[in-house]
Amino acid sequence: MNEKLDTKMEKITSLAKRRGFVFPGSDIYGGLKGTWDFGPLGVALNNRIKSEWWKMFVDGREDMYGLDSSILMNEKVWEASGHTGAGFADPLVEDAKTGERFRADHLLKDNGIEAEGLSASEMDGLIADNELKSPAGNQLSKVKDFNLMFETQIGAEGKYKSYLRPETAQGIFVNFKNVVDTLSPKMPFGIAQIGKAFRNEIAPREWLFRVREFEQMEIEYFVREEQWEEEFETLRLDIQKWHEHIGLAPENIREYEVPENDLAHYSKRTIDFEYNYPGKGFDELAGFAYRTDHDLKNHEEASGVKMRYVPAEGSPFIPHVLEPSFGVGRALTAVLCEAYTEDEMNGEVRTYLKLPKHLAPYRVAVSPLLKNKPQLVEKARAVFLQLKKEFGNVAWDDNGNVGKRYRRQDEIGTPACVVIDFETLGEEDASLKDTVTVRDRDTGEQSRVAIAELASYLK
Ligand code: GAP
């Protein structure tokens, strides 16, 4: 996703801005690095991704429970989880002259030197051995660990410290006992939540890929220790199904086994699900980690509250945890990359988003052939309201001529356009009365469909 070199990614991000999917954060003040705002179509696509995820992983199963925990939590949560320490820090290096900051591992990688899993002093050694300079050609400072959590003060006196959560996961762990005590789930079971997370990334980059404020969709799946491998395999296949469901081609997904020396501080095994981003190649889309009993054990020790599951038979135990963790922004990026298509239609190059029906911001657009003919407009409004009742996400589009409307809807991925014309009024052929033109986004083909059958035709 090198913005300068990759024309496909440039086209996608420019379409996303032009068509109201994604705007730079605080745009009128020159932006705020690492923040992006979702416009009307972006929020629609995001909401669809999240609701499809919830349907598949929570409502569609018997073993999952939902949760929505606070972003601000007691600072002890982050001490117990290990996030306040070096385990949740990135290697920071500065341009000694300009003070510009970089991630040392990324700087090394950009210079063709692998730095995965290395300590700050090992990276220092590599920078010295290879006489690396900053991109501006200046000396580099020593590498130091930089904690990624945003710190904040609580209350008017500012006596208490807290953090904006860097993952939604900890909200799940601290509510483990509440869920078990109130719903008595059978093992194995999962708790899922969708919500914002914040990380003070040293160098936010590549559009939505590495940002400072983002959303996660996470599951903590509680198992007996001896079950973890079997359940890991089952969930791995469920994650594959999810990626298929949001329209990502299997050849654009790769599973990367994270080497032991690069595992997060809590993990014994992690698979990164990677997507083949245009111009960037394979990089992380979602993570899937075996977190052992690290979190529940640490919270039990730190809080003094038992974090045990009490089985019908046998002794209480601390469950082990499998964690599928998805970034909404990265999912949206992958979905847009996969959907972005250029072809030729009627001798012209056209751009369209081949979004799956269940993700498209608008299921269908409705328009009168001519907007200055009251009979057409009245009939079209009636069809629009009927479809709106059925689907909700229906667009009314009467700007420009029909060809322009088709192009506009193609560009935002609307799967079908319905046009009310004179035939609908039965003025030319009585047998066509109360039928409309339905134009398919992908093929451009037009069909004649009775209004009475429109909703089921479009489903
Ligand atoms: N609870 C585990 C956890 O947070 P992670 O691999 O650090 O694991 C999970 O994050 C997912 O969250 C990533 O796969 C990615 O999709 C998303 N994510 C993490 N940091 C991000 C960032 N700075 N910008 C955008 N998305 C991010």
Short mmCIF file of C-alpha atoms and ligand atoms in Angstrom, two decimals:
data_model
loop_
_atom_site.label_atom_id
_atom_site.label_comp_id
_atom_site.label_asym_id
_atom_site.label_seq_id
_atom_site.Cartn_x
_atom_site.Cartn_y
_atom_site.Cartn_z
CA MET A 1 0.00 0.00 0.00
CA ASN A 2 2.78 2.39 -0.84
CA GLU A 3 0.58 5.35 -1.73
CA LYS A 4 3.10 6.74 -4.24
CA LEU A 5 3.61 3.60 -6.28
CA ASP A 6 0.37 1.76 -6.17
CA THR A 7 -2.17 3.10 -8.55
CA LYS A 8 -4.92 0.62 -7.64
CA MET A 9 -4.76 1.58 -3.97
CA GLU A 10 -4.66 5.25 -4.93
CA LYS A 11 -7.78 4.78 -7.02
CA ILE A 12 -9.56 2.99 -4.17
CA THR A 13 -8.72 5.59 -1.52
CA SER A 14 -9.65 8.40 -3.89
CA LEU A 15 -13.01 6.71 -4.69
CA ALA A 16 -13.54 6.18 -0.97
CA LYS A 17 -13.14 9.91 -0.33
CA ARG A 18 -15.02 11.13 -3.40
CA ARG A 19 -17.99 8.85 -2.77
CA GLY A 20 -18.31 9.38 0.98
CA PHE A 21 -16.80 6.17 2.36
CA VAL A 22 -13.73 7.47 4.22
CA PHE A 23 -12.57 11.02 4.96
CA PRO A 24 -9.36 12.13 6.69
CA GLY A 25 -10.02 12.84 10.39
CA SER A 26 -10.32 16.54 11.37
CA ASP A 27 -10.05 17.34 7.68
CA ILE A 28 -10.80 21.10 7.81
CA TYR A 29 -7.93 21.58 10.30
CA GLY A 30 -5.42 19.78 8.15
CA GLY A 31 -6.18 16.34 9.59
CA LEU A 32 -4.92 14.37 12.57
CA LYS A 33 -2.44 11.63 11.72
CA GLY A 34 -3.73 8.11 12.23
CA THR A 35 -7.42 9.07 12.35
CA TRP A 36 -10.06 8.63 9.68
CA ASP A 37 -13.77 9.39 9.61
CA PHE A 38 -16.34 7.14 7.98
CA GLY A 39 -18.80 8.98 5.75
CA PRO A 40 -22.39 7.88 5.01
CA LEU A 41 -21.35 5.00 2.75
CA GLY A 42 -18.37 3.99 4.91
CA VAL A 43 -20.50 3.75 8.01
CA ALA A 44 -23.05 1.69 6.07
CA LEU A 45 -20.35 -0.73 4.88
CA ASN A 46 -18.73 -0.86 8.34
CA ASN A 47 -22.09 -1.56 10.00
CA ARG A 48 -22.79 -4.34 7.53
CA ILE A 49 -19.41 -5.95 8.16
CA LYS A 50 -20.03 -5.78 11.91
CA SER A 51 -23.61 -7.06 11.76
CA GLU A 52 -22.66 -9.96 9.44
CA TRP A 53 -19.83 -10.82 11.83
CA TRP A 54 -22.21 -10.73 14.82
CA LYS A 55 -24.74 -12.87 12.92
CA MET A 56 -22.10 -15.46 12.05
CA PHE A 57 -20.13 -15.60 15.31
CA VAL A 58 -22.73 -14.74 17.96
CA ASP A 59 -26.37 -15.07 16.84
CA GLY A 60 -25.60 -18.00 14.53
CA ARG A 61 -24.13 -20.12 17.33
CA GLU A 62 -25.15 -21.54 20.68
CA ASP A 63 -21.77 -21.20 22.35
CA MET A 64 -21.21 -17.41 22.09
CA TYR A 65 -22.28 -14.56 24.35
CA GLY A 66 -22.15 -10.87 23.49
CA LEU A 67 -20.65 -8.08 25.56
CA ASP A 68 -20.11 -4.33 25.36
CA SER A 69 -17.62 -3.21 28.01
CA SER A 70 -16.24 0.25 28.84
CA ILE A 71 -13.34 1.77 26.97
CA LEU A 72 -11.97 3.25 30.21
CA MET A 73 -10.97 0.65 32.75
CA ASN A 74 -9.22 0.54 36.09
CA GLU A 75 -5.47 0.95 35.46
CA LYS A 76 -4.85 -2.29 37.35
CA VAL A 77 -6.40 -4.15 34.40
CA TRP A 78 -3.51 -3.06 32.19
CA GLU A 79 -0.87 -3.80 34.79
CA ALA A 80 -2.24 -7.33 35.23
CA SER A 81 -2.53 -7.96 31.49
CA GLY A 82 1.06 -6.86 30.90
CA HIS A 83 0.17 -3.95 28.63
CA THR A 84 1.92 -1.31 30.76
CA GLY A 85 5.27 -3.09 30.32
CA ALA A 86 7.70 -3.62 27.46
CA GLY A 87 5.45 -6.36 26.06
CA PHE A 88 3.17 -3.74 24.55
CA ALA A 89 5.81 -1.39 23.23
CA ASP A 90 7.19 -0.81 19.74
CA PRO A 91 10.85 0.03 18.97
CA LEU A 92 11.15 3.78 18.46
CA VAL A 93 14.01 5.51 16.68
CA GLU A 94 14.35 9.24 16.00
CA ASP A 95 15.99 11.32 13.30
CA ALA A 96 18.62 13.02 15.47
CA LYS A 97 18.27 16.30 13.55
CA THR A 98 14.55 16.67 12.79
CA GLY A 99 13.14 14.59 15.66
CA GLU A 100 10.96 12.67 13.20
CA ARG A 101 10.02 9.29 14.67
CA PHE A 102 10.08 5.89 13.04
CA ARG A 103 9.52 2.30 13.99
CA ALA A 104 13.00 0.80 14.01
CA ASP A 105 11.78 -2.62 12.79
CA HIS A 106 9.97 -0.99 9.85
CA LEU A 107 13.00 1.15 8.99
CA LEU A 108 15.18 -1.95 8.96
CA LYS A 109 12.65 -3.87 6.89
CA ASP A 110 12.40 -1.00 4.39
CA ASN A 111 16.17 -1.38 4.00
CA GLY A 112 15.85 -5.11 3.34
CA ILE A 113 16.90 -6.19 6.86
CA GLU A 114 14.61 -8.56 8.77
CA ALA A 115 14.10 -7.40 12.38
CA GLU A 116 11.17 -9.53 13.53
CA GLY A 117 11.37 -10.45 17.21
CA LEU A 118 14.63 -8.56 17.86
CA SER A 119 15.24 -6.50 21.00
CA ALA A 120 15.91 -2.74 20.94
CA SER A 121 19.65 -3.26 21.46
CA GLU A 122 19.80 -5.89 18.69
CA MET A 123 18.12 -3.40 16.34
CA ASP A 124 20.61 -0.73 17.44
CA GLY A 125 23.39 -3.12 16.46
CA LEU A 126 21.90 -3.72 13.02
CA ILE A 127 21.41 0.03 12.42
CA ALA A 128 25.07 0.66 13.33
CA ASP A 129 26.46 -2.31 11.35
CA ASN A 130 24.55 -1.26 8.25
CA GLU A 131 25.25 2.47 8.79
CA LEU A 132 21.56 3.22 8.37
CA LYS A 133 20.40 6.83 8.31
CA SER A 134 16.94 8.35 8.57
CA PRO A 135 15.02 8.75 5.28
CA ALA A 136 16.22 12.41 5.33
CA GLY A 137 19.84 11.17 5.48
CA ASN A 138 20.48 12.10 9.15
CA GLN A 139 21.94 10.18 12.09
CA LEU A 140 19.51 8.03 14.07
CA SER A 141 19.02 8.03 17.83
CA LYS A 142 19.27 4.90 19.98
CA VAL A 143 16.29 2.55 19.69
CA LYS A 144 13.99 2.61 22.71
CA ASP A 145 10.77 0.84 23.67
CA PHE A 146 7.72 3.06 23.26
CA ASN A 147 4.50 1.99 25.00
CA LEU A 148 1.51 2.21 22.68
CA MET A 149 -1.20 2.99 25.20
CA PHE A 150 -2.82 6.44 25.37
CA GLU A 151 -2.77 7.56 28.98
CA THR A 152 -5.46 9.79 30.48
CA GLN A 153 -6.47 11.21 33.86
CA ILE A 154 -9.79 10.40 35.51
CA GLY A 155 -11.85 12.94 37.44
CA ALA A 156 -11.48 16.66 38.09
CA GLU A 157 -8.47 16.28 40.39
CA GLY A 158 -6.78 14.00 37.88
CA LYS A 159 -5.76 11.72 40.75
CA TYR A 160 -6.36 8.48 38.89
CA LYS A 161 -4.65 7.33 35.76
CA SER A 162 -6.36 5.32 33.07
CA TYR A 163 -5.78 4.34 29.47
CA LEU A 164 -7.84 4.23 26.32
CA ARG A 165 -8.06 0.47 25.83
CA PRO A 166 -5.61 -0.84 23.22
CA GLU A 167 -7.70 -4.00 22.67
CA THR A 168 -11.30 -4.90 23.50
CA ALA A 169 -10.13 -8.27 24.84
CA GLN A 170 -9.43 -7.16 28.42
CA GLY A 171 -13.04 -5.99 28.83
CA ILE A 172 -14.02 -9.59 28.10
CA PHE A 173 -11.57 -11.11 30.59
CA VAL A 174 -12.64 -8.86 33.45
CA ASN A 175 -16.29 -9.79 32.76
CA PHE A 176 -15.60 -13.53 32.53
CA LYS A 177 -16.96 -14.16 36.02
CA ASN A 178 -20.04 -11.96 35.45
CA VAL A 179 -20.98 -13.90 32.32
CA VAL A 180 -20.35 -17.29 33.91
CA ASP A 181 -22.32 -16.38 37.06
CA THR A 182 -25.29 -14.95 35.15
CA LEU A 183 -25.62 -17.28 32.16
CA SER A 184 -23.98 -20.56 33.27
CA PRO A 185 -22.46 -21.33 29.87
CA LYS A 186 -21.28 -24.85 29.06
CA MET A 187 -17.61 -25.30 28.15
CA PRO A 188 -16.30 -24.54 25.61
CA PHE A 189 -17.89 -21.13 25.06
CA GLY A 190 -16.95 -17.70 23.80
CA ILE A 191 -17.59 -14.07 24.68
CA ALA A 192 -17.60 -11.63 21.77
CA GLN A 193 -17.48 -7.89 21.52
CA ILE A 194 -17.13 -5.18 18.93
CA GLY A 195 -15.70 -1.82 19.90
CA LYS A 196 -13.11 0.89 19.61
CA ALA A 197 -9.45 0.40 20.47
CA PHE A 198 -6.66 2.97 20.57
CA ARG A 199 -2.93 2.68 20.04
CA ASN A 200 -0.43 5.53 19.95
CA GLU A 201 1.24 4.07 16.85
CA ILE A 202 4.70 5.56 16.24
CA ALA A 203 4.13 5.87 12.52
CA PRO A 204 0.52 5.52 11.39
CA ARG A 205 0.51 4.69 7.72
CA GLU A 206 -1.08 3.14 4.70
CA TRP A 207 -4.59 4.57 4.99
CA LEU A 208 -6.72 2.47 7.40
CA PHE A 209 -4.03 -0.18 7.83
CA ARG A 210 -2.16 1.29 10.79
CA VAL A 211 -4.15 3.94 12.63
CA ARG A 212 -4.37 5.29 16.18
CA GLU A 213 -8.11 4.78 16.65
CA PHE A 214 -9.83 1.73 15.19
CA GLU A 215 -12.50 -0.87 15.82
CA GLN A 216 -12.02 -4.49 16.69
CA MET A 217 -14.32 -7.50 16.57
CA GLU A 218 -12.95 -9.95 19.13
CA ILE A 219 -13.81 -13.30 20.63
CA GLU A 220 -12.31 -14.89 23.70
CA TYR A 221 -13.14 -18.58 23.41
CA PHE A 222 -12.74 -20.44 26.71
CA VAL A 223 -11.64 -24.07 26.57
CA ARG A 224 -10.12 -26.73 28.81
CA GLU A 225 -6.36 -26.78 28.37
CA GLU A 226 -6.43 -30.24 26.79
CA GLN A 227 -8.99 -29.06 24.18
CA TRP A 228 -7.10 -26.08 22.84
CA GLU A 229 -5.55 -27.70 19.76
CA GLU A 230 -8.80 -29.27 18.57
CA GLU A 231 -10.81 -26.07 19.15
CA PHE A 232 -8.06 -23.98 17.55
CA GLU A 233 -8.49 -25.99 14.37
CA THR A 234 -12.30 -25.63 14.40
CA LEU A 235 -12.12 -21.87 14.90
CA ARG A 236 -9.43 -21.54 12.23
CA LEU A 237 -11.89 -23.02 9.72
CA ASP A 238 -14.65 -20.67 10.99
CA ILE A 239 -12.36 -17.71 10.34
CA GLN A 240 -11.79 -18.98 6.80
CA LYS A 241 -15.58 -19.15 6.32
CA TRP A 242 -15.92 -15.56 7.56
CA HIS A 243 -13.42 -14.31 5.00
CA GLU A 244 -15.27 -16.18 2.27
CA HIS A 245 -18.55 -14.69 3.51
CA ILE A 246 -17.27 -11.13 3.06
CA GLY A 247 -16.23 -11.96 -0.48
CA LEU A 248 -12.45 -12.29 -0.11
CA ALA A 249 -10.98 -14.69 -2.70
CA PRO A 250 -9.17 -17.65 -1.06
CA GLU A 251 -6.06 -16.93 -3.15
CA ASN A 252 -5.86 -13.47 -1.58
CA ILE A 253 -5.80 -14.88 1.96
CA ARG A 254 -2.73 -16.47 3.52
CA GLU A 255 -2.26 -17.96 6.97
CA TYR A 256 1.05 -16.97 8.50
CA GLU A 257 2.32 -18.92 11.48
CA VAL A 258 3.95 -16.29 13.70
CA PRO A 259 7.43 -17.51 14.76
CA GLU A 260 7.97 -18.09 18.45
CA ASN A 261 10.37 -15.15 18.89
CA ASP A 262 7.77 -12.75 17.50
CA LEU A 263 4.72 -13.89 19.47
CA ALA A 264 2.83 -11.33 21.56
CA HIS A 265 3.71 -11.39 25.27
CA TYR A 266 0.61 -13.49 26.07
CA SER A 267 0.59 -15.99 23.21
CA LYS A 268 1.85 -19.56 22.73
CA ARG A 269 0.64 -19.85 19.14
CA THR A 270 -0.62 -17.22 16.71
CA ILE A 271 -1.74 -17.35 13.12
CA ASP A 272 -2.02 -14.07 11.26
CA PHE A 273 -4.67 -14.15 8.57
CA GLU A 274 -3.08 -12.03 5.86
CA TYR A 275 -4.67 -10.33 2.87
CA ASN A 276 -2.94 -9.62 -0.42
CA TYR A 277 -3.32 -5.81 -0.40
CA PRO A 278 -2.72 -4.30 -3.86
CA GLY A 279 0.77 -2.87 -4.16
CA LYS A 280 1.73 -4.03 -0.66
CA GLY A 281 1.32 -7.78 -0.86
CA PHE A 282 0.33 -10.06 2.00
CA ASP A 283 0.00 -8.39 5.39
CA GLU A 284 -2.11 -8.86 8.50
CA LEU A 285 -5.87 -8.71 8.24
CA ALA A 286 -6.83 -10.53 11.44
CA GLY A 287 -5.06 -12.39 14.22
CA PHE A 288 -5.83 -15.72 15.86
CA ALA A 289 -3.98 -16.42 19.10
CA TYR A 290 -3.82 -19.10 21.75
CA ARG A 291 -3.49 -16.92 24.87
CA THR A 292 -3.23 -19.86 27.28
CA ASP A 293 -4.59 -18.94 30.74
CA HIS A 294 -2.32 -15.87 30.89
CA ASP A 295 -5.04 -13.24 31.25
CA LEU A 296 -7.49 -14.95 33.61
CA LYS A 297 -4.62 -16.17 35.80
CA ASN A 298 -3.08 -12.69 36.02
CA HIS A 299 -6.45 -11.06 36.74
CA GLU A 300 -7.14 -13.63 39.46
CA GLU A 301 -3.76 -12.94 41.06
CA ALA A 302 -4.04 -9.16 40.78
CA SER A 303 -7.68 -8.77 41.82
CA GLY A 304 -7.94 -11.60 44.32
CA VAL A 305 -11.18 -12.66 42.62
CA LYS A 306 -11.39 -16.30 41.51
CA MET A 307 -11.57 -16.54 37.73
CA ARG A 308 -12.53 -20.19 37.70
CA TYR A 309 -15.03 -22.25 35.81
CA VAL A 310 -16.93 -24.63 38.05
CA PRO A 311 -17.82 -27.81 36.12
CA ALA A 312 -20.71 -30.08 37.04
CA GLU A 313 -18.10 -32.70 37.97
CA GLY A 314 -14.50 -32.21 38.99
CA SER A 315 -12.61 -29.24 40.40
CA PRO A 316 -12.90 -25.59 39.40
CA PHE A 317 -10.23 -24.52 36.90
CA ILE A 318 -8.98 -21.48 35.00
CA PRO A 319 -9.91 -21.99 31.35
CA HIS A 320 -7.46 -21.48 28.51
CA VAL A 321 -8.34 -19.03 25.75
CA LEU A 322 -8.41 -18.91 21.97
CA GLU A 323 -8.73 -15.45 20.50
CA PRO A 324 -9.87 -14.60 16.97
CA SER A 325 -9.34 -10.83 16.63
CA PHE A 326 -10.45 -8.83 13.60
CA GLY A 327 -9.87 -5.18 12.71
CA VAL A 328 -12.96 -3.60 11.14
CA GLY A 329 -10.88 -1.06 9.15
CA ARG A 330 -8.66 -3.75 7.69
CA ALA A 331 -11.72 -5.85 6.81
CA LEU A 332 -13.29 -2.83 5.08
CA THR A 333 -10.03 -2.18 3.19
CA ALA A 334 -9.83 -5.80 2.02
CA VAL A 335 -13.50 -5.81 1.00
CA LEU A 336 -13.02 -2.63 -1.05
CA CYS A 337 -9.80 -3.93 -2.66
CA GLU A 338 -11.52 -7.18 -3.59
CA ALA A 339 -14.59 -5.39 -4.96
CA TYR A 340 -12.81 -2.69 -6.95
CA THR A 341 -13.20 -3.56 -10.63
CA GLU A 342 -12.57 -1.82 -13.92
CA ASP A 343 -14.11 -3.11 -17.13
CA GLU A 344 -15.44 -1.85 -20.41
CA MET A 345 -19.12 -1.27 -20.91
CA ASN A 346 -20.71 0.22 -24.03
CA GLY A 347 -17.23 1.13 -25.30
CA GLU A 348 -16.29 3.05 -22.18
CA VAL A 349 -14.08 2.17 -19.23
CA ARG A 350 -16.17 1.95 -16.10
CA THR A 351 -15.30 1.47 -12.45
CA TYR A 352 -17.52 -0.45 -10.12
CA LEU A 353 -17.47 -2.07 -6.71
CA LYS A 354 -18.45 -5.71 -6.99
CA LEU A 355 -19.62 -5.83 -3.38
CA PRO A 356 -21.59 -8.83 -2.13
CA LYS A 357 -25.30 -7.96 -1.78
CA HIS A 358 -25.17 -8.40 1.99
CA LEU A 359 -22.41 -5.79 2.33
CA ALA A 360 -23.36 -3.16 -0.27
CA PRO A 361 -24.26 0.20 1.38
CA TYR A 362 -27.40 0.31 -0.78
CA ARG A 363 -29.20 -2.87 -1.77
CA VAL A 364 -30.91 -1.09 -4.65
CA ALA A 365 -31.37 2.41 -6.14
CA VAL A 366 -34.75 3.59 -7.45
CA SER A 367 -35.31 6.39 -9.95
CA PRO A 368 -37.91 7.78 -12.34
CA LEU A 369 -36.76 7.78 -15.96
CA LEU A 370 -37.39 11.56 -16.07
CA LYS A 371 -37.60 13.70 -13.02
CA ASN A 372 -39.83 16.34 -14.61
CA LYS A 373 -42.72 13.92 -15.28
CA PRO A 374 -44.96 13.90 -12.16
CA GLN A 375 -46.63 10.55 -13.02
CA LEU A 376 -43.22 8.83 -13.24
CA VAL A 377 -41.97 10.48 -10.05
CA GLU A 378 -45.13 9.57 -8.13
CA LYS A 379 -44.94 5.93 -9.21
CA ALA A 380 -41.20 5.79 -8.53
CA ARG A 381 -41.70 7.23 -5.02
CA ALA A 382 -44.28 4.51 -4.31
CA VAL A 383 -41.86 1.78 -5.46
CA PHE A 384 -39.03 3.42 -3.46
CA LEU A 385 -41.09 3.45 -0.26
CA GLN A 386 -42.21 -0.14 -0.79
CA LEU A 387 -38.60 -1.31 -1.22
CA LYS A 388 -37.40 0.85 1.65
CA LYS A 389 -39.86 -0.90 3.92
CA GLU A 390 -38.52 -4.24 2.73
CA PHE A 391 -34.74 -3.58 2.73
CA GLY A 392 -34.13 -0.28 4.54
CA ASN A 393 -30.97 0.56 2.62
CA VAL A 394 -32.54 1.83 -0.61
CA ALA A 395 -31.27 4.92 -2.46
CA TRP A 396 -33.41 7.47 -4.27
CA ASP A 397 -31.46 8.75 -7.26
CA ASP A 398 -32.91 11.20 -9.77
CA ASN A 399 -29.79 13.25 -10.56
CA GLY A 400 -28.64 13.48 -14.18
CA ASN A 401 -29.65 11.03 -16.87
CA VAL A 402 -30.14 7.31 -16.34
CA GLY A 403 -26.69 6.43 -17.72
CA LYS A 404 -25.02 8.73 -15.20
CA ARG A 405 -27.09 7.29 -12.37
CA TYR A 406 -26.02 3.76 -13.33
CA ARG A 407 -22.34 4.80 -13.28
CA ARG A 408 -22.73 6.53 -9.94
CA GLN A 409 -24.43 3.50 -8.36
CA ASP A 410 -21.85 1.17 -9.95
CA GLU A 411 -19.09 3.15 -8.28
CA ILE A 412 -20.59 2.73 -4.82
CA GLY A 413 -21.41 -0.93 -5.38
CA THR A 414 -25.24 -0.83 -5.53
CA PRO A 415 -26.12 -4.29 -6.92
CA ALA A 416 -29.28 -3.21 -8.80
CA CYS A 417 -30.99 -0.09 -10.16
CA VAL A 418 -34.76 0.06 -10.64
CA VAL A 419 -36.11 2.53 -13.19
CA ILE A 420 -39.76 3.53 -13.49
CA ASP A 421 -40.49 4.43 -17.11
CA PHE A 422 -43.46 5.03 -19.38
CA GLU A 423 -43.98 1.29 -19.77
CA THR A 424 -44.53 1.11 -16.01
CA LEU A 425 -47.47 3.45 -16.50
CA GLY A 426 -48.81 1.16 -19.24
CA GLU A 427 -48.85 4.00 -21.74
CA GLU A 428 -47.15 2.08 -24.54
CA ASP A 429 -48.05 -1.53 -23.91
CA ALA A 430 -50.78 -2.38 -21.40
CA SER A 431 -49.18 -5.78 -20.69
CA LEU A 432 -46.13 -4.00 -19.24
CA LYS A 433 -48.16 -1.86 -16.83
CA ASP A 434 -46.76 -2.03 -13.30
CA THR A 435 -43.47 -3.54 -14.39
CA VAL A 436 -40.08 -1.83 -14.02
CA THR A 437 -36.59 -2.07 -15.47
CA VAL A 438 -34.08 -3.72 -13.18
CA ARG A 439 -30.48 -3.20 -14.24
CA ASP A 440 -27.79 -5.50 -12.88
CA ARG A 441 -24.56 -3.81 -11.69
CA ASP A 442 -22.13 -6.53 -12.77
CA THR A 443 -23.46 -7.42 -16.22
CA GLY A 444 -25.36 -4.24 -17.11
CA GLU A 445 -28.22 -6.50 -18.21
CA GLN A 446 -31.74 -5.15 -17.90
CA SER A 447 -34.81 -7.21 -17.00
CA ARG A 448 -38.48 -6.38 -16.85
CA VAL A 449 -39.92 -7.25 -13.44
CA ALA A 450 -43.44 -6.82 -12.02
CA ILE A 451 -43.54 -4.40 -9.09
CA ALA A 452 -45.39 -7.03 -7.06
CA GLU A 453 -42.41 -9.40 -7.48
CA LEU A 454 -39.65 -6.84 -7.08
CA ALA A 455 -38.78 -7.48 -3.42
CA SER A 456 -38.40 -11.23 -3.88
CA TYR A 457 -36.52 -10.70 -7.19
CA LEU A 458 -33.99 -8.48 -5.44
CA LYS A 459 -33.47 -10.70 -2.37
N1 GAP B 1 -6.59 -8.73 21.33
C1 GAP B 1 -5.58 -9.12 20.42
C2 GAP B 1 -5.14 -8.04 19.58
O1 GAP B 1 -5.50 -6.90 19.76
P1 GAP B 1 -3.64 -7.53 17.49
O2 GAP B 1 -3.02 -8.45 16.49
O3 GAP B 1 -2.77 -6.52 18.13
O4 GAP B 1 -4.32 -8.47 18.58
C3 GAP B 1 -5.92 -7.52 16.24
O5 GAP B 1 -4.87 -6.79 16.82
C4 GAP B 1 -6.39 -6.88 14.96
O6 GAP B 1 -6.70 -5.50 15.18
C5 GAP B 1 -5.32 -6.84 13.86
O7 GAP B 1 -5.30 -8.05 13.13
C6 GAP B 1 -5.81 -5.69 12.99
O8 GAP B 1 -6.85 -6.12 12.15
C7 GAP B 1 -6.38 -4.74 14.03
N2 GAP B 1 -5.38 -3.71 14.39
C8 GAP B 1 -4.43 -3.77 15.34
N3 GAP B 1 -3.72 -2.63 15.39
C9 GAP B 1 -4.22 -1.82 14.44
C10 GAP B 1 -3.93 -0.49 14.00
N4 GAP B 1 -2.99 0.25 14.58
N5 GAP B 1 -4.65 0.04 12.99
C11 GAP B 1 -5.64 -0.69 12.41
N6 GAP B 1 -5.98 -1.94 12.79
C12 GAP B 1 -5.29 -2.51 13.79
#
